[in-house]
Amino acid sequence: MYKIEKTDAIADKVYQMWVNAPHVARNAQAGQFLIFRIDENGERIPLTISAVNGDSVRIIFMAVGKTTTHLASLKAGDHILDVAGPLGKPSEIKKFGTCVLVGGGVGTACLPIIARALRNAGNRVIGIIGARNAGLLILEDEMGEVCDELQVSTDDGSRGFHGFAADLLKQTIAKEPVNAVWIIGPTIMMKVTAEVTRPAGIRTFVSLNPIMVDGTGMCGSCRVTVGGETRFACVDGPEFDAHQVDFNGLMQRM
């Protein structure tokens, strides 16, 4: 059993939760994920590790279905039956130079741990976070702290730049040399935004979120096509070269 230490709403239907899981916290690296099972009758759901603090890990999720709505109803002091992880391959962290991290909606939850790791490796980190409106923006203050520069966009112009995160990425690339980019968000957002970096040949990573069951490569439900080959997001990813991903096939499967 894993104790929930803190939980609160950080945007419309978006929640952050700190869970005491020492074995995960000791081994977690940027880019990895967990699989939660609330109780013995619950389904298994994958959730990205957003941050680590001591023996606790943070996950951030949107309440959109039965399991996430149940998870959102739990309070500090409640317990979760299973927390499996850390799973997946860690982000490729090294001295790239200037790195841009682009988050769309709840995908921004994945960025703080990556930003910290990249800065610790000696990189300049630029954060770009976007959402449909100001009420759906998350982690703006935290991203401002862990990035050397932060840019904000909203589709409706209610906060920051009026437009898409892809537009800000395009402006950034035109303004200064960029060596590596991470894009994490809705699948269509990752597909469109990755095209911004393709002409310049900038190394670009995306974190894929196909349907997943066991998280250990056995069921095959999370298969994706990358570079013309079938890969499993749970063990070969979740991060892949954005310019090699078959996004159309991924969206059809989802």
mmCIF file with all atom_site columns, N, CA and C in Angstrom, residues 17 22 31 39 46-47 59 68-69 91 93 106 108 135 143 162 170 177 191 224 228 240 243 250:
data_model
loop_
_atom_site.group_PDB
_atom_site.id
_atom_site.type_symbol
_atom_site.label_atom_id
_atom_site.label_alt_id
_atom_site.label_comp_id
_atom_site.label_asym_id
_atom_site.label_entity_id
_atom_site.label_seq_id
_atom_site.pdbx_PDB_ins_code
_atom_site.Cartn_x
_atom_site.Cartn_y
_atom_site.Cartn_z
_atom_site.occupancy
_atom_site.B_iso_or_equiv
_atom_site.pdbx_formal_charge
_atom_site.auth_seq_id
_atom_site.auth_comp_id
_atom_site.auth_asym_id
_atom_site.auth_atom_id
_atom_site.pdbx_PDB_model_num
ATOM 1  N N  . MET A 1 17  ? -0.615  14.877 -7.303  1.00 0.00 ? 17  MET A N  1
ATOM 2  C CA . MET A 1 17  ? -0.660  13.984 -6.157  1.00 0.00 ? 17  MET A CA 1
ATOM 3  C C  . MET A 1 17  ? 0.754   13.530 -5.819  1.00 0.00 ? 17  MET A C  1
ATOM 4  N N  . PRO A 1 22  ? 9.151   4.917  -1.772  1.00 0.00 ? 22  PRO A N  1
ATOM 5  C CA . PRO A 1 22  ? 10.619  5.018  -1.667  1.00 0.00 ? 22  PRO A CA 1
ATOM 6  C C  . PRO A 1 22  ? 11.378  4.289  -2.764  1.00 0.00 ? 22  PRO A C  1
ATOM 7  N N  . GLY A 1 31  ? 11.778  11.319 -17.555 1.00 0.00 ? 31  GLY A N  1
ATOM 8  C CA . GLY A 1 31  ? 11.192  10.655 -18.712 1.00 0.00 ? 31  GLY A CA 1
ATOM 9  C C  . GLY A 1 31  ? 10.508  9.343  -18.415 1.00 0.00 ? 31  GLY A C  1
ATOM 10 N N  . ASP A 1 39  ? -7.026  -0.077 -6.445  1.00 0.00 ? 39  ASP A N  1
ATOM 11 C CA . ASP A 1 39  ? -7.443  -1.168 -5.566  1.00 0.00 ? 39  ASP A CA 1
ATOM 12 C C  . ASP A 1 39  ? -7.491  -2.456 -6.373  1.00 0.00 ? 39  ASP A C  1
ATOM 13 N N  . PRO A 1 46  ? -1.058  4.200  -16.736 1.00 0.00 ? 46  PRO A N  1
ATOM 14 C CA . PRO A 1 46  ? 0.287   4.754  -16.739 1.00 0.00 ? 46  PRO A CA 1
ATOM 15 C C  . PRO A 1 46  ? 0.257   6.258  -16.467 1.00 0.00 ? 46  PRO A C  1
ATOM 16 N N  . LEU A 1 47  ? 1.164   6.723  -15.612 1.00 0.00 ? 47  LEU A N  1
ATOM 17 C CA . LEU A 1 47  ? 1.260   8.146  -15.276 1.00 0.00 ? 47  LEU A CA 1
ATOM 18 C C  . LEU A 1 47  ? 2.737   8.530  -15.207 1.00 0.00 ? 47  LEU A C  1
ATOM 19 N N  . ILE A 1 59  ? 2.712   12.720 -9.359  1.00 0.00 ? 59  ILE A N  1
ATOM 20 C CA . ILE A 1 59  ? 2.067   12.500 -10.651 1.00 0.00 ? 59  ILE A CA 1
ATOM 21 C C  . ILE A 1 59  ? 1.015   13.593 -10.835 1.00 0.00 ? 59  ILE A C  1
ATOM 22 N N  . THR A 1 68  ? -9.368  7.811  -13.339 1.00 0.00 ? 68  THR A N  1
ATOM 23 C CA . THR A 1 68  ? -8.776  9.088  -12.963 1.00 0.00 ? 68  THR A CA 1
ATOM 24 C C  . THR A 1 68  ? -9.740  9.907  -12.105 1.00 0.00 ? 68  THR A C  1
ATOM 25 N N  . THR A 1 69  ? -11.048 9.759  -12.327 1.00 0.00 ? 69  THR A N  1
ATOM 26 C CA . THR A 1 69  ? -12.017 10.446 -11.471 1.00 0.00 ? 69  THR A CA 1
ATOM 27 C C  . THR A 1 69  ? -11.970 9.867  -10.053 1.00 0.00 ? 69  THR A C  1
ATOM 28 N N  . SER A 1 91  ? 14.900  9.755  -20.195 1.00 0.00 ? 91  SER A N  1
ATOM 29 C CA . SER A 1 91  ? 15.249  10.741 -21.223 1.00 0.00 ? 91  SER A CA 1
ATOM 30 C C  . SER A 1 91  ? 16.754  10.706 -21.474 1.00 0.00 ? 91  SER A C  1
ATOM 31 N N  . ILE A 1 93  ? 19.800  12.418 -21.375 1.00 0.00 ? 93  ILE A N  1
ATOM 32 C CA . ILE A 1 93  ? 20.287  13.632 -20.738 1.00 0.00 ? 93  ILE A CA 1
ATOM 33 C C  . ILE A 1 93  ? 21.802  13.722 -20.924 1.00 0.00 ? 93  ILE A C  1
ATOM 34 N N  . VAL A 1 106 ? -1.831  19.041 -20.192 1.00 0.00 ? 106 VAL A N  1
ATOM 35 C CA . VAL A 1 106 ? -1.325  18.232 -19.087 1.00 0.00 ? 106 VAL A CA 1
ATOM 36 C C  . VAL A 1 106 ? 0.047   17.645 -19.406 1.00 0.00 ? 106 VAL A C  1
ATOM 37 N N  . THR A 1 108 ? 2.567   19.206 -19.942 1.00 0.00 ? 108 THR A N  1
ATOM 38 C CA . THR A 1 108 ? 3.537   20.031 -19.221 1.00 0.00 ? 108 THR A CA 1
ATOM 39 C C  . THR A 1 108 ? 3.998   19.356 -17.936 1.00 0.00 ? 108 THR A C  1
ATOM 40 N N  . GLY A 1 135 ? -7.014  29.001 -17.737 1.00 0.00 ? 135 GLY A N  1
ATOM 41 C CA . GLY A 1 135 ? -7.472  28.108 -16.682 1.00 0.00 ? 135 GLY A CA 1
ATOM 42 C C  . GLY A 1 135 ? -6.915  26.704 -16.771 1.00 0.00 ? 135 GLY A C  1
ATOM 43 N N  . MET A 1 143 ? 7.929   25.892 -13.655 1.00 0.00 ? 143 MET A N  1
ATOM 44 C CA . MET A 1 143 ? 8.714   25.892 -14.886 1.00 0.00 ? 143 MET A CA 1
ATOM 45 C C  . MET A 1 143 ? 9.557   27.158 -14.992 1.00 0.00 ? 143 MET A C  1
ATOM 46 N N  . HIS A 1 162 ? -0.785  34.885 -27.811 1.00 0.00 ? 162 HIS A N  1
ATOM 47 C CA . HIS A 1 162 ? -2.053  34.432 -28.404 1.00 0.00 ? 162 HIS A CA 1
ATOM 48 C C  . HIS A 1 162 ? -1.729  33.546 -29.597 1.00 0.00 ? 162 HIS A C  1
ATOM 49 N N  . LYS A 1 170 ? 8.794   28.123 -33.175 1.00 0.00 ? 170 LYS A N  1
ATOM 50 C CA . LYS A 1 170 ? 9.289   28.622 -34.458 1.00 0.00 ? 170 LYS A CA 1
ATOM 51 C C  . LYS A 1 170 ? 10.029  29.943 -34.265 1.00 0.00 ? 170 LYS A C  1
ATOM 52 N N  . PRO A 1 177 ? 20.322  29.660 -31.946 1.00 0.00 ? 177 PRO A N  1
ATOM 53 C CA . PRO A 1 177 ? 20.584  28.241 -32.224 1.00 0.00 ? 177 PRO A CA 1
ATOM 54 C C  . PRO A 1 177 ? 19.976  27.352 -31.136 1.00 0.00 ? 177 PRO A C  1
ATOM 55 N N  . LYS A 1 191 ? 2.626   16.040 -33.162 1.00 0.00 ? 191 LYS A N  1
ATOM 56 C CA . LYS A 1 191 ? 2.836   15.853 -34.600 1.00 0.00 ? 191 LYS A CA 1
ATOM 57 C C  . LYS A 1 191 ? 3.094   17.189 -35.301 1.00 0.00 ? 191 LYS A C  1
ATOM 58 N N  . VAL A 1 224 ? 3.881   1.084  -31.406 1.00 0.00 ? 224 VAL A N  1
ATOM 59 C CA . VAL A 1 224 ? 3.911   2.266  -32.266 1.00 0.00 ? 224 VAL A CA 1
ATOM 60 C C  . VAL A 1 224 ? 4.906   1.982  -33.390 1.00 0.00 ? 224 VAL A C  1
ATOM 61 N N  . GLY A 1 228 ? 9.692   3.105  -39.353 1.00 0.00 ? 228 GLY A N  1
ATOM 62 C CA . GLY A 1 228 ? 9.233   1.964  -40.130 1.00 0.00 ? 228 GLY A CA 1
ATOM 63 C C  . GLY A 1 228 ? 9.231   0.654  -39.372 1.00 0.00 ? 228 GLY A C  1
ATOM 64 N N  . PHE A 1 240 ? 10.723  8.979  -28.115 1.00 0.00 ? 240 PHE A N  1
ATOM 65 C CA . PHE A 1 240 ? 11.234  8.549  -29.412 1.00 0.00 ? 240 PHE A CA 1
ATOM 66 C C  . PHE A 1 240 ? 11.624  9.775  -30.236 1.00 0.00 ? 240 PHE A C  1
ATOM 67 N N  . HIS A 1 243 ? 10.826  12.802 -35.446 1.00 0.00 ? 243 HIS A N  1
ATOM 68 C CA . HIS A 1 243 ? 10.798  12.819 -36.905 1.00 0.00 ? 243 HIS A CA 1
ATOM 69 C C  . HIS A 1 243 ? 10.707  11.417 -37.509 1.00 0.00 ? 243 HIS A C  1
ATOM 70 N N  . LEU A 1 250 ? -0.422  6.204  -35.081 1.00 0.00 ? 250 LEU A N  1
ATOM 71 C CA . LEU A 1 250 ? -0.625  6.308  -33.631 1.00 0.00 ? 250 LEU A CA 1
ATOM 72 C C  . LEU A 1 250 ? -2.007  6.860  -33.321 1.00 0.00 ? 250 LEU A C  1
#
